Amino acid sequence: MTDKSRVLIFDTTLRDGEQSPGATMTHEEKLEIAMLLDEMGVDIIEAGFPIASEGDFAAVSEIAKRSKNSVIAGLSRANYKDIDRCWEAVKNAARPRIHTFIGTSPSHRAITKLNQDEMIARIADTVTHARNLCGDVQWSAMDAIRTERDYLCRVVETAIKAGATTINIPDTVGYTLPSESADIIRMLLENVPGADEVIFATHCHNDLGMATANALAAVTAGARQIECTINGLGERAGNTALEEVVMALRVRKDLMPYSTGIDTTKIMHLSRRVAQVSGFPVQYNKAIVGKNAFLHESGIHQDGVLKNVETFEIMKPADIGITETNIAMGKHSGRAALRSKLKELGFDLADNQLNDVFVRFKALADRKKEIFDEDLIALMTDSAANTDSDYLQVKWLRVICGSDGQEAELKMLVDGTEKSAKCSGDGPVDAVFNCVKEIYPTNARLKLYQVQAVTAGTDAQATVIVRLEEDGRFSSGSAADTDTILASVKAYVGALNRLRVRSQKTAPDADLKTISFKL
Ligand code: KIV
Ligand code: ZN
C-alpha cells in the first residue's frame, strides 16, 4: 500500500463478532452479511475460523468464492493443521489471506507451555508455512498489550522475517488506554527491523469502553489497519465498532487526515441486518446507529436543528444511509411501492422474496392502519427468521389470558409432522413456551427474553428476541408481530431451530479464552 493516509478496514463481524455467545448466524445469513460488507468497501473480511467447525469452513469457502472486492481472511492457530484448513477455505478467493495467531503474553505462554524461545521458533515455523501457501499472511500477537515490550519486539520481528505482511497488535482483554495504544505501535515502528515494510493493525476489545478511542490512537501512531465489527458485536463488551471509527475518521478529518474505502451510506442497513441476524439489538443511544443517535428531543435542540442542522448535528443521517422520508405505507400500497420503499431501506429483493414479503405486508396492513419504515424493517426480520424449510414451524396458536388464568393451545410442525399441546403457565408467554417444550422437549435454557415496541401506538408491532443455551451452545431468535405472544413463540421456535443447527457443529461455542491452545 503506497498511500500512507489510507486506513484499511478489516471487518471481523463473522469471526470475532459471531464468537459472541448467542450471536449465531446461519450459513445464508453469513453469506448475505459478507456480500453487504464486500459492497460497502470493507478491505478485508475475516469470514470465520475454518478449523472450528464444518459450518465455519463451509461459510469461509463460499464467501471466498463469492467475494468481488474484499480480501477474504480465515483465522488459524499456530499449527499446520489449522493453517492448512484455513488455506483450503480461503484459497478460492480472488484475494485470499491466512490469519494466524498465538498468545504472546506470560499467561498465554503458560497455557501453551512454551517458553519465550520455543514460542519464537513456533512463530517462525508457522508463519513460514503460511507464507509458503499464501502471499498475504497476517500474524497476530494475541494479548499483545500485556506482553513484555522487549519480547513483543522480538516476536514481531520474527513474524516479519518469516514473511508476515500484516502484523496485528490486539488488545484482547480491552485493557489498554489511548496513550498506551499509540505508544506501543510507535515503539514497534521505531524499534523492529522491517517494520516499515508491513502494515500494522489494531484490534481492540471494548471492556473499558475504549475500543474506538484506542483504535484511532493506534492509527495516529502509524497503524494502517483497523479491525472492527458492525455494531461493535463481539464477546463480552464487544470489539471496536466499524461505524464509529469510520465516521470518526470522516467527521474529524481535520485532526485525523486519513481515509477509508467505506461507502458510509450502507452503514445503517448493515447495522440493522447484523442486529437482526445475530439477535443482538442495538442500544437506543449507541453512537452512529442507535435509534436515538439523530433524535433531538429537547426543545432547545429541536429549535436549533430546525434553524440550522449543524447546531447540534456533526453528521447527517443520510451520511449513514438513513432516509428521511418516513412516509407511511398502507393497505392500498402496491407491490411496486413496497419494492421501492424496501430498496430505499437497503433491502434489494428478488421477485420471489418480494412476493413473500408482500403477503406479510398486506396481512400487517389489515391489522395496522399505517405502516412505517420501522414496521417494514421488522417485517423483514420476521421473514428472515422463519421459513417453510425450518425443522420446527409454528402453525396455529390460541391463548386465553386474564384474571381467570392463562392457557395456550399450540400446533406445530416438527420435521413435517403436525403435533399439538395444551398447557397452562405463569402468564401467557409461559403457557405458550410450555406448549413448545411439550411438543419438542429439550434441555435448552432461556437466557434472554426481550420485547421492544417497533413504533408508537397500541397497534404497534412488537419485536421479540429470545436467546437460549444448551450444553454450552447458544442461539438467538427474533420475530415481529402486532401480537406479542405470537412474536414470542416464533422467536422461541426460531432460536430452537438455530440451536439444532448449532449442535451439529463439532464443538460448543468457544471464545478464544476457552478454545484449546494445544498446538
Ligand atoms: O482478541 C484477539 O486477540 C483476537 C485475535 C485472534 C486476533 O481476536
Ligand atoms: Zn478479538
Short mmCIF file of C-alpha atoms and ligand atoms in Angstrom, two decimals:
data_model
loop_
_atom_site.label_atom_id
_atom_site.label_comp_id
_atom_site.label_asym_id
_atom_site.label_seq_id
_atom_site.Cartn_x
_atom_site.Cartn_y
_atom_site.Cartn_z
CA MET A 1 0.00 0.00 0.00
CA THR A 2 1.64 3.23 -1.08
CA ASP A 3 -0.97 5.76 0.09
CA LYS A 4 0.15 6.41 3.66
CA SER A 5 -3.08 8.17 4.54
CA ARG A 6 -5.30 5.21 3.65
CA VAL A 7 -6.58 3.14 6.61
CA LEU A 8 -7.66 -0.41 5.79
CA ILE A 9 -10.87 -1.62 7.36
CA PHE A 10 -10.76 -5.27 8.45
CA ASP A 11 -14.21 -6.48 9.44
CA THR A 12 -14.41 -9.45 11.80
CA THR A 13 -18.17 -9.50 12.44
CA LEU A 14 -18.33 -13.02 11.05
CA ARG A 15 -15.46 -14.29 13.22
CA ASP A 16 -14.88 -12.30 16.42
CA GLY A 17 -18.45 -10.97 16.31
CA GLU A 18 -20.03 -14.35 15.77
CA GLN A 19 -17.86 -15.74 18.58
CA SER A 20 -20.07 -13.80 20.98
CA PRO A 21 -22.18 -16.44 22.81
CA GLY A 22 -25.63 -16.43 21.21
CA ALA A 23 -24.70 -14.42 18.13
CA THR A 24 -25.30 -17.40 15.90
CA MET A 25 -25.77 -16.77 12.20
CA THR A 26 -26.93 -19.29 9.66
CA HIS A 27 -24.86 -20.09 6.59
CA GLU A 28 -27.13 -17.96 4.38
CA GLU A 29 -27.03 -15.05 6.80
CA LYS A 30 -23.22 -15.14 6.86
CA LEU A 31 -23.13 -15.05 3.06
CA GLU A 32 -25.56 -12.16 2.98
CA ILE A 33 -23.59 -10.13 5.54
CA ALA A 34 -20.32 -10.88 3.73
CA MET A 35 -21.74 -9.67 0.41
CA LEU A 36 -23.01 -6.48 2.05
CA LEU A 37 -19.57 -5.88 3.60
CA ASP A 38 -17.94 -6.51 0.23
CA GLU A 39 -20.26 -3.97 -1.43
CA MET A 40 -19.72 -1.44 1.34
CA GLY A 41 -15.99 -1.34 0.60
CA VAL A 42 -14.54 -3.28 3.54
CA ASP A 43 -10.92 -4.02 2.61
CA ILE A 44 -10.62 -7.34 4.42
CA ILE A 45 -13.43 -9.61 5.61
CA GLU A 46 -12.48 -12.15 8.25
CA ALA A 47 -15.06 -14.74 7.29
CA GLY A 48 -14.57 -17.28 10.09
CA PHE A 49 -12.32 -19.78 11.84
CA PRO A 50 -12.25 -22.69 9.36
CA ILE A 51 -10.91 -25.37 11.74
CA ALA A 52 -13.60 -24.58 14.36
CA SER A 53 -16.38 -26.49 12.61
CA GLU A 54 -17.60 -27.79 9.29
CA GLY A 55 -20.08 -24.89 9.27
CA ASP A 56 -17.33 -22.30 9.63
CA PHE A 57 -15.29 -23.98 6.92
CA ALA A 58 -18.24 -24.06 4.52
CA ALA A 59 -19.08 -20.39 5.17
CA VAL A 60 -15.49 -19.20 4.67
CA SER A 61 -15.11 -21.24 1.45
CA GLU A 62 -18.36 -19.94 -0.01
CA ILE A 63 -17.61 -16.33 0.92
CA ALA A 64 -14.14 -16.72 -0.63
CA LYS A 65 -15.69 -17.88 -3.90
CA ARG A 66 -18.32 -15.11 -4.00
CA SER A 67 -16.41 -12.05 -2.83
CA LYS A 68 -15.78 -9.48 -5.54
CA ASN A 69 -13.67 -6.77 -3.93
CA SER A 70 -12.57 -7.62 -0.42
CA VAL A 71 -9.62 -9.73 0.68
CA ILE A 72 -11.04 -12.84 2.41
CA ALA A 73 -9.26 -13.96 5.56
CA GLY A 74 -9.69 -17.02 7.75
CA LEU A 75 -8.32 -17.45 11.27
CA SER A 76 -5.95 -20.22 12.34
CA ARG A 77 -3.98 -21.06 15.45
CA ALA A 78 -0.21 -21.54 15.22
CA ASN A 79 -0.16 -25.09 13.91
CA TYR A 80 0.00 -26.66 10.44
CA LYS A 81 -3.40 -28.36 10.71
CA ASP A 82 -5.22 -25.08 11.38
CA ILE A 83 -3.24 -23.21 8.74
CA ASP A 84 -3.79 -25.88 6.06
CA ARG A 85 -7.52 -25.96 6.79
CA CYS A 86 -7.64 -22.16 6.63
CA TRP A 87 -5.85 -22.15 3.28
CA GLU A 88 -8.27 -24.79 1.93
CA ALA A 89 -11.14 -22.46 2.85
CA VAL A 90 -9.76 -19.16 1.52
CA LYS A 91 -7.72 -20.30 -1.47
CA ASN A 92 -10.51 -19.74 -3.99
CA ALA A 93 -10.87 -16.08 -3.13
CA ALA A 94 -9.62 -13.58 -5.68
CA ARG A 95 -7.54 -12.17 -2.81
CA PRO A 96 -7.03 -14.74 -0.02
CA ARG A 97 -5.38 -14.13 3.34
CA ILE A 98 -4.26 -16.53 6.07
CA HIS A 99 -4.53 -15.01 9.53
CA THR A 100 -2.58 -16.93 12.14
CA PHE A 101 -2.14 -16.05 15.81
CA ILE A 102 -0.60 -17.10 19.09
CA GLY A 103 -0.97 -15.66 22.60
CA THR A 104 2.35 -14.00 23.47
CA SER A 105 1.73 -12.63 26.98
CA PRO A 106 3.07 -14.51 30.04
CA SER A 107 -0.28 -16.09 30.85
CA HIS A 108 -0.74 -17.30 27.27
CA ARG A 109 2.79 -18.69 27.18
CA ALA A 110 1.91 -20.62 30.32
CA ILE A 111 -1.22 -22.07 28.68
CA THR A 112 0.67 -23.17 25.59
CA LYS A 113 3.57 -24.44 27.77
CA LEU A 114 6.09 -22.73 25.51
CA ASN A 115 8.95 -20.68 26.88
CA GLN A 116 9.98 -17.47 25.09
CA ASP A 117 12.47 -19.13 22.74
CA GLU A 118 10.19 -22.06 21.96
CA MET A 119 7.43 -19.63 21.07
CA ILE A 120 9.76 -17.69 18.78
CA ALA A 121 10.61 -20.94 16.98
CA ARG A 122 6.93 -21.80 16.70
CA ILE A 123 6.11 -18.39 15.19
CA ALA A 124 8.96 -18.62 12.66
CA ASP A 125 7.88 -22.11 11.63
CA THR A 126 4.12 -21.50 11.32
CA VAL A 127 4.35 -18.11 9.62
CA THR A 128 6.83 -19.55 7.11
CA HIS A 129 4.42 -22.42 6.47
CA ALA A 130 1.51 -19.99 5.96
CA ARG A 131 3.59 -17.81 3.66
CA ASN A 132 4.56 -20.81 1.54
CA LEU A 133 0.84 -21.30 0.92
CA CYS A 134 -0.34 -17.71 0.55
CA GLY A 135 1.27 -14.41 -0.42
CA ASP A 136 -0.86 -12.49 2.09
CA VAL A 137 -0.27 -13.55 5.70
CA GLN A 138 -1.47 -11.73 8.79
CA TRP A 139 0.10 -12.62 12.11
CA SER A 140 -1.43 -11.62 15.47
CA ALA A 141 0.23 -11.49 18.87
CA MET A 142 -2.82 -12.28 20.98
CA ASP A 143 -2.80 -10.27 24.23
CA ALA A 144 -0.02 -8.10 22.76
CA ILE A 145 -0.84 -5.26 25.13
CA ARG A 146 0.06 -7.39 28.18
CA THR A 147 3.18 -8.83 26.54
CA GLU A 148 6.58 -7.64 27.81
CA ARG A 149 7.63 -4.85 25.40
CA ASP A 150 11.07 -6.28 24.55
CA TYR A 151 9.56 -9.71 23.90
CA LEU A 152 6.81 -8.14 21.77
CA CYS A 153 9.54 -6.58 19.59
CA ARG A 154 11.19 -10.00 19.24
CA VAL A 155 8.01 -11.86 18.24
CA VAL A 156 7.00 -9.17 15.77
CA GLU A 157 10.47 -9.19 14.20
CA THR A 158 10.31 -12.99 13.92
CA ALA A 159 6.90 -12.89 12.20
CA ILE A 160 8.09 -10.22 9.74
CA LYS A 161 11.24 -12.19 8.91
CA ALA A 162 9.15 -15.32 8.36
CA GLY A 163 7.03 -13.49 5.78
CA ALA A 164 4.03 -11.92 7.56
CA THR A 165 2.71 -8.99 5.55
CA THR A 166 0.37 -7.61 8.24
CA ILE A 167 1.17 -7.54 11.96
CA ASN A 168 -1.79 -7.26 14.30
CA ILE A 169 -1.41 -5.93 17.85
CA PRO A 170 -4.58 -6.98 19.71
CA ASP A 171 -5.85 -5.66 22.99
CA THR A 172 -7.53 -8.99 23.61
CA VAL A 173 -8.98 -8.14 27.00
CA GLY A 174 -9.83 -4.47 26.39
CA TYR A 175 -7.24 -3.25 28.92
CA THR A 176 -5.33 -0.52 27.17
CA LEU A 177 -5.82 3.26 27.04
CA PRO A 178 -5.39 5.55 24.01
CA SER A 179 -1.97 6.84 25.04
CA GLU A 180 -0.63 3.31 25.58
CA SER A 181 -2.23 2.01 22.38
CA ALA A 182 -0.39 4.71 20.41
CA ASP A 183 2.90 4.22 22.32
CA ILE A 184 3.05 0.51 21.54
CA ILE A 185 2.55 1.00 17.79
CA ARG A 186 5.10 3.81 17.75
CA MET A 187 7.59 1.72 19.75
CA LEU A 188 7.24 -1.20 17.33
CA LEU A 189 7.60 1.01 14.26
CA GLU A 190 10.73 2.62 15.71
CA ASN A 191 12.46 -0.50 17.03
CA VAL A 192 11.58 -3.54 14.95
CA PRO A 193 13.71 -4.15 11.86
CA GLY A 194 11.50 -4.41 8.77
CA ALA A 195 8.52 -2.74 10.50
CA ASP A 196 8.26 -0.16 7.73
CA GLU A 197 7.64 -2.91 5.17
CA VAL A 198 4.49 -4.33 6.76
CA ILE A 199 1.11 -2.97 7.76
CA PHE A 200 0.39 -2.69 11.47
CA ALA A 201 -3.15 -3.47 12.57
CA THR A 202 -5.01 -2.55 15.74
CA HIS A 203 -7.61 -4.94 17.21
CA CYS A 204 -9.33 -3.58 20.31
CA HIS A 205 -11.93 -5.01 22.65
CA ASN A 206 -14.29 -2.71 24.49
CA ASP A 207 -14.15 -3.90 28.10
CA LEU A 208 -13.40 -0.40 29.40
CA GLY A 209 -15.41 1.35 26.69
CA MET A 210 -12.18 2.45 24.97
CA ALA A 211 -12.14 0.35 21.82
CA THR A 212 -12.85 3.17 19.38
CA ALA A 213 -10.51 5.62 21.07
CA ASN A 214 -7.74 3.02 21.30
CA ALA A 215 -8.06 2.05 17.63
CA LEU A 216 -7.93 5.68 16.49
CA ALA A 217 -4.95 6.40 18.74
CA ALA A 218 -3.12 3.45 17.15
CA VAL A 219 -3.84 4.94 13.72
CA THR A 220 -2.43 8.32 14.68
CA ALA A 221 0.75 6.46 15.74
CA GLY A 222 1.09 4.63 12.42
CA ALA A 223 -1.26 1.62 12.39
CA ARG A 224 -2.95 1.38 8.99
CA GLN A 225 -5.49 -1.38 9.55
CA ILE A 226 -8.37 -1.22 11.99
CA GLU A 227 -10.06 -4.47 13.00
CA CYS A 228 -13.69 -3.97 13.88
CA THR A 229 -17.22 -5.33 13.76
CA ILE A 230 -20.60 -3.94 12.79
CA ASN A 231 -22.40 -2.57 15.90
CA GLY A 232 -19.26 -3.45 17.89
CA LEU A 233 -20.54 -7.02 18.06
CA GLY A 234 -18.26 -9.38 19.92
CA GLU A 235 -17.78 -11.38 23.06
CA ARG A 236 -18.11 -9.61 26.42
CA ALA A 237 -18.28 -5.84 25.73
CA GLY A 238 -17.51 -6.39 22.04
CA ASN A 239 -14.97 -5.11 19.53
CA THR A 240 -14.26 -1.71 18.03
CA ALA A 241 -17.42 -0.67 16.16
CA LEU A 242 -16.82 -0.23 12.43
CA GLU A 243 -19.37 2.58 12.14
CA GLU A 244 -17.70 4.54 14.95
CA VAL A 245 -14.14 4.50 13.61
CA VAL A 246 -15.22 5.11 10.03
CA MET A 247 -17.46 8.06 10.91
CA ALA A 248 -14.93 9.49 13.38
CA LEU A 249 -12.27 9.45 10.67
CA ARG A 250 -14.68 11.16 8.31
CA VAL A 251 -16.05 13.77 10.71
CA ARG A 252 -12.67 14.67 12.26
CA LYS A 253 -10.53 14.68 9.13
CA ASP A 254 -9.10 17.96 10.40
CA LEU A 255 -7.34 16.10 13.23
CA MET A 256 -7.05 12.67 11.61
CA PRO A 257 -6.14 13.14 7.92
CA TYR A 258 -6.81 9.55 6.91
CA SER A 259 -9.34 7.97 4.59
CA THR A 260 -11.12 4.63 4.31
CA GLY A 261 -12.76 2.97 1.33
CA ILE A 262 -16.13 2.62 3.07
CA ASP A 263 -19.37 3.75 1.43
CA THR A 264 -20.86 5.11 4.64
CA THR A 265 -24.39 5.25 3.22
CA LYS A 266 -24.51 1.48 3.59
CA ILE A 267 -23.81 1.55 7.34
CA MET A 268 -27.37 1.73 8.67
CA HIS A 269 -28.65 -1.16 6.63
CA LEU A 270 -25.74 -3.37 7.64
CA SER A 271 -26.22 -2.39 11.26
CA ARG A 272 -29.88 -3.42 11.14
CA ARG A 273 -29.18 -6.68 9.37
CA VAL A 274 -26.42 -7.65 11.79
CA ALA A 275 -28.68 -6.82 14.75
CA GLN A 276 -31.44 -8.92 13.22
CA VAL A 277 -29.44 -11.98 12.28
CA SER A 278 -27.27 -12.03 15.41
CA GLY A 279 -30.15 -11.41 17.81
CA PHE A 280 -28.12 -8.64 19.49
CA PRO A 281 -30.22 -5.47 19.36
CA VAL A 282 -28.51 -2.09 19.12
CA GLN A 283 -28.90 0.01 22.26
CA TYR A 284 -31.04 3.10 21.62
CA ASN A 285 -28.27 5.56 22.47
CA LYS A 286 -25.48 3.70 20.60
CA ALA A 287 -23.22 6.12 18.71
CA ILE A 288 -23.97 6.43 14.98
CA VAL A 289 -26.53 3.61 14.59
CA GLY A 290 -28.67 3.81 17.75
CA LYS A 291 -32.33 4.66 17.27
CA ASN A 292 -31.81 7.93 19.15
CA ALA A 293 -28.48 8.88 17.56
CA PHE A 294 -30.12 11.56 15.40
CA LEU A 295 -33.16 12.37 17.56
CA HIS A 296 -33.39 15.79 19.11
CA GLU A 297 -35.84 15.52 21.99
CA SER A 298 -35.28 18.67 23.96
CA GLY A 299 -36.91 21.91 22.89
CA ILE A 300 -33.65 23.84 22.65
CA HIS A 301 -32.08 21.18 20.46
CA GLN A 302 -35.12 20.90 18.19
CA ASP A 303 -35.26 24.65 17.73
CA GLY A 304 -31.56 24.79 16.92
CA VAL A 305 -31.72 21.92 14.46
CA LEU A 306 -34.69 23.45 12.66
CA LYS A 307 -32.85 26.77 12.26
CA ASN A 308 -29.53 25.20 11.26
CA VAL A 309 -28.89 21.46 11.35
CA GLU A 310 -25.24 22.00 12.13
CA THR A 311 -26.16 23.48 15.51
CA PHE A 312 -26.39 20.04 17.06
CA GLU A 313 -25.58 17.60 14.27
CA ILE A 314 -21.99 16.75 13.41
CA MET A 315 -23.06 14.44 10.61
CA LYS A 316 -26.21 13.97 8.58
CA PRO A 317 -28.50 10.93 8.90
CA ALA A 318 -28.16 10.50 5.13
CA ASP A 319 -24.38 10.05 5.55
CA ILE A 320 -25.01 6.63 7.08
CA GLY A 321 -27.97 5.79 4.85
CA ILE A 322 -30.93 6.91 6.97
CA THR A 323 -33.64 8.00 4.58
CA GLU A 324 -35.59 10.94 5.91
CA THR A 325 -38.89 10.29 4.16
CA ASN A 326 -40.65 8.15 6.73
CA ILE A 327 -43.85 8.16 4.65
CA ALA A 328 -46.41 5.71 5.93
CA MET A 329 -47.50 2.92 3.63
CA GLY A 330 -50.92 1.32 3.97
CA LYS A 331 -53.18 -1.39 2.69
CA HIS A 332 -53.62 0.38 -0.64
CA SER A 333 -49.91 0.46 -1.37
CA GLY A 334 -48.95 -1.88 -4.18
CA ARG A 335 -46.08 -4.23 -4.88
CA ALA A 336 -44.04 -1.61 -6.78
CA ALA A 337 -44.32 0.90 -3.92
CA LEU A 338 -43.28 -1.77 -1.45
CA ARG A 339 -40.30 -2.79 -3.59
CA SER A 340 -39.09 0.79 -3.94
CA LYS A 341 -39.58 1.51 -0.23
CA LEU A 342 -37.67 -1.61 0.75
CA LYS A 343 -34.90 -0.71 -1.67
CA GLU A 344 -34.68 2.70 -0.06
CA LEU A 345 -34.28 0.92 3.28
CA GLY A 346 -31.46 -1.20 1.83
CA PHE A 347 -33.35 -4.42 1.04
CA ASP A 348 -32.92 -5.34 -2.61
CA LEU A 349 -35.28 -8.28 -3.06
CA ALA A 350 -35.60 -10.90 -5.77
CA ASP A 351 -39.14 -11.39 -7.14
CA ASN A 352 -39.91 -14.50 -5.07
CA GLN A 353 -38.71 -12.80 -1.87
CA LEU A 354 -40.83 -9.76 -2.69
CA ASN A 355 -43.91 -11.95 -3.14
CA ASP A 356 -43.45 -13.46 0.30
CA VAL A 357 -42.92 -10.08 1.96
CA PHE A 358 -45.86 -8.58 0.08
CA VAL A 359 -48.22 -11.20 1.52
CA ARG A 360 -46.95 -10.45 5.03
CA PHE A 361 -47.16 -6.71 4.35
CA LYS A 362 -50.81 -6.97 3.30
CA ALA A 363 -51.63 -9.08 6.37
CA LEU A 364 -49.97 -6.47 8.57
CA ALA A 365 -51.73 -3.59 6.78
CA ASP A 366 -55.07 -5.26 7.52
CA ARG A 367 -54.28 -5.08 11.23
CA LYS A 368 -52.38 -1.80 11.36
CA LYS A 369 -53.52 1.45 9.76
CA GLU A 370 -50.15 2.96 8.94
CA ILE A 371 -47.01 1.01 8.17
CA PHE A 372 -43.83 2.95 8.96
CA ASP A 373 -40.23 2.25 7.95
CA GLU A 374 -39.63 0.55 11.30
CA ASP A 375 -42.57 -1.79 10.63
CA LEU A 376 -41.13 -2.79 7.28
CA ILE A 377 -37.71 -3.39 8.80
CA ALA A 378 -39.35 -5.56 11.47
CA LEU A 379 -41.29 -7.41 8.78
CA MET A 380 -38.03 -8.21 7.08
CA THR A 381 -36.67 -9.56 10.39
CA ASP A 382 -39.63 -11.84 10.69
CA SER A 383 -39.43 -13.19 7.16
CA ALA A 384 -35.72 -13.82 7.66
CA ALA A 385 -36.33 -15.71 10.89
CA ASN A 386 -38.99 -18.26 9.89
CA THR A 387 -39.04 -20.22 6.67
CA ASP A 388 -41.00 -23.19 5.37
CA SER A 389 -37.89 -25.33 5.36
CA ASP A 390 -37.37 -24.96 9.13
CA TYR A 391 -37.34 -28.14 11.20
CA LEU A 392 -39.78 -26.60 13.70
CA GLN A 393 -42.62 -24.38 12.46
CA VAL A 394 -45.43 -22.63 14.30
CA LYS A 395 -48.75 -23.39 12.61
CA TRP A 396 -51.53 -22.22 14.87
CA LEU A 397 -51.92 -20.64 18.29
CA ARG A 398 -54.75 -19.78 20.66
CA VAL A 399 -54.20 -18.18 24.05
CA ILE A 400 -56.66 -17.43 26.80
CA CYS A 401 -55.43 -14.94 29.35
CA GLY A 402 -56.79 -12.64 32.03
CA SER A 403 -57.64 -12.74 35.69
CA ASP A 404 -59.03 -16.31 35.47
CA GLY A 405 -55.67 -17.76 34.47
CA GLN A 406 -53.71 -18.45 31.30
CA GLU A 407 -53.95 -21.33 28.90
CA ALA A 408 -52.40 -21.87 25.49
CA GLU A 409 -53.06 -24.31 22.69
CA LEU A 410 -50.38 -24.66 20.02
CA LYS A 411 -49.96 -26.61 16.80
CA MET A 412 -46.50 -27.01 15.29
CA LEU A 413 -44.77 -28.93 12.56
CA VAL A 414 -41.80 -30.97 13.75
CA ASP A 415 -39.83 -32.17 10.75
CA GLY A 416 -43.07 -32.00 8.72
CA THR A 417 -45.29 -33.84 11.24
CA GLU A 418 -48.04 -31.90 12.98
CA LYS A 419 -48.01 -32.01 16.78
CA SER A 420 -50.10 -30.11 19.30
CA ALA A 421 -50.16 -29.29 23.01
CA LYS A 422 -52.36 -27.51 25.51
CA CYS A 423 -50.68 -26.05 28.60
CA SER A 424 -51.20 -23.51 31.33
CA GLY A 425 -48.45 -21.28 32.69
CA ASP A 426 -47.43 -18.34 34.76
CA GLY A 427 -48.66 -15.79 32.23
CA PRO A 428 -49.50 -16.26 28.54
CA VAL A 429 -45.89 -16.35 27.30
CA ASP A 430 -45.00 -19.02 29.86
CA ALA A 431 -48.08 -21.05 28.84
CA VAL A 432 -47.08 -20.95 25.16
CA PHE A 433 -43.44 -21.78 25.89
CA ASN A 434 -44.65 -24.76 27.96
CA CYS A 435 -46.55 -25.97 24.87
CA VAL A 436 -43.36 -25.75 22.81
CA LYS A 437 -41.46 -27.69 25.49
CA GLU A 438 -44.12 -30.40 25.50
CA ILE A 439 -44.09 -30.72 21.70
CA TYR A 440 -40.30 -30.56 21.39
CA PRO A 441 -38.58 -31.41 24.69
CA THR A 442 -35.00 -30.10 25.05
CA ASN A 443 -32.66 -29.03 27.82
CA ALA A 444 -32.44 -25.54 26.33
CA ARG A 445 -32.50 -22.84 28.98
CA LEU A 446 -33.93 -19.39 28.35
CA LYS A 447 -31.17 -16.80 28.82
CA LEU A 448 -32.91 -13.73 27.40
CA TYR A 449 -36.47 -12.75 26.58
CA GLN A 450 -36.80 -9.19 25.33
CA VAL A 451 -39.77 -7.31 23.90
CA GLN A 452 -39.50 -3.98 22.06
CA ALA A 453 -42.32 -1.96 20.53
CA VAL A 454 -41.38 -1.15 16.95
CA THR A 455 -43.35 2.12 16.75
CA ALA A 456 -45.67 4.10 18.99
CA GLY A 457 -49.37 3.23 19.37
CA THR A 458 -51.31 0.31 20.80
CA ASP A 459 -51.43 -1.35 17.39
CA ALA A 460 -47.62 -1.30 17.21
CA GLN A 461 -45.72 -4.42 16.30
CA ALA A 462 -43.53 -5.98 18.96
CA THR A 463 -40.11 -7.36 18.15
CA VAL A 464 -39.26 -10.23 20.46
CA ILE A 465 -35.75 -11.58 20.93
CA VAL A 466 -35.12 -14.91 22.62
CA ARG A 467 -31.69 -16.31 23.49
CA LEU A 468 -31.23 -19.95 24.53
CA GLU A 469 -28.38 -22.04 25.91
CA GLU A 470 -27.93 -25.80 25.87
CA ASP A 471 -24.73 -27.64 26.83
CA GLY A 472 -22.59 -24.55 26.32
CA ARG A 473 -24.11 -23.72 22.94
CA PHE A 474 -26.06 -20.52 22.46
CA SER A 475 -28.59 -19.36 19.90
CA SER A 476 -30.99 -16.46 19.36
CA GLY A 477 -34.23 -15.97 17.51
CA SER A 478 -36.23 -12.86 16.77
CA ALA A 479 -39.68 -12.21 15.34
CA ALA A 480 -42.10 -9.32 14.97
CA ASP A 481 -45.88 -9.21 15.09
CA THR A 482 -48.68 -6.99 16.33
CA ASP A 483 -49.48 -9.97 18.55
CA THR A 484 -46.72 -10.09 21.16
CA ILE A 485 -47.47 -13.71 22.13
CA LEU A 486 -47.25 -14.88 18.53
CA ALA A 487 -43.99 -12.99 18.06
CA SER A 488 -42.71 -14.62 21.28
CA VAL A 489 -43.41 -18.17 20.18
CA LYS A 490 -41.95 -17.56 16.72
CA ALA A 491 -38.78 -16.10 18.25
CA TYR A 492 -38.53 -19.04 20.68
CA VAL A 493 -39.00 -21.61 17.91
CA GLY A 494 -36.54 -19.71 15.68
CA ALA A 495 -33.93 -19.94 18.46
CA LEU A 496 -34.61 -23.69 18.85
CA ASN A 497 -34.10 -24.22 15.11
CA ARG A 498 -30.77 -22.42 15.29
CA LEU A 499 -29.73 -24.35 18.38
CA ARG A 500 -30.39 -27.56 16.50
CA VAL A 501 -28.15 -26.41 13.64
CA ARG A 502 -25.58 -25.19 16.14
CA SER A 503 -25.46 -28.55 17.93
CA GLN A 504 -24.40 -30.14 14.65
CA LYS A 505 -21.21 -28.13 14.96
CA THR A 506 -18.21 -30.05 16.23
CA ALA A 507 -17.62 -28.02 19.36
CA PRO A 508 -19.66 -25.89 21.77
CA ASP A 509 -19.37 -22.12 21.34
CA ALA A 510 -15.89 -21.21 22.37
CA ASP A 511 -14.24 -17.88 22.71
CA LEU A 512 -10.53 -17.57 22.29
CA LYS A 513 -10.05 -17.84 26.01
CA THR A 514 -11.65 -21.28 26.25
CA ILE A 515 -10.71 -22.84 22.93
CA SER A 516 -7.93 -25.37 23.24
CA PHE A 517 -4.49 -23.86 22.82
CA LYS A 518 -2.85 -27.24 22.42
CA LEU A 519 -0.67 -26.81 19.39
O1 KIV B 1 -8.83 -10.57 20.52
C1 KIV B 1 -7.94 -11.20 19.96
O2 KIV B 1 -6.79 -11.27 20.40
C2 KIV B 1 -8.28 -11.89 18.72
C3 KIV B 1 -7.12 -12.45 17.94
C4 KIV B 1 -7.37 -13.82 17.45
C5 KIV B 1 -6.80 -11.55 16.79
O3 KIV B 1 -9.41 -11.91 18.32
ZN ZN B 2 -10.61 -10.30 19.33
#
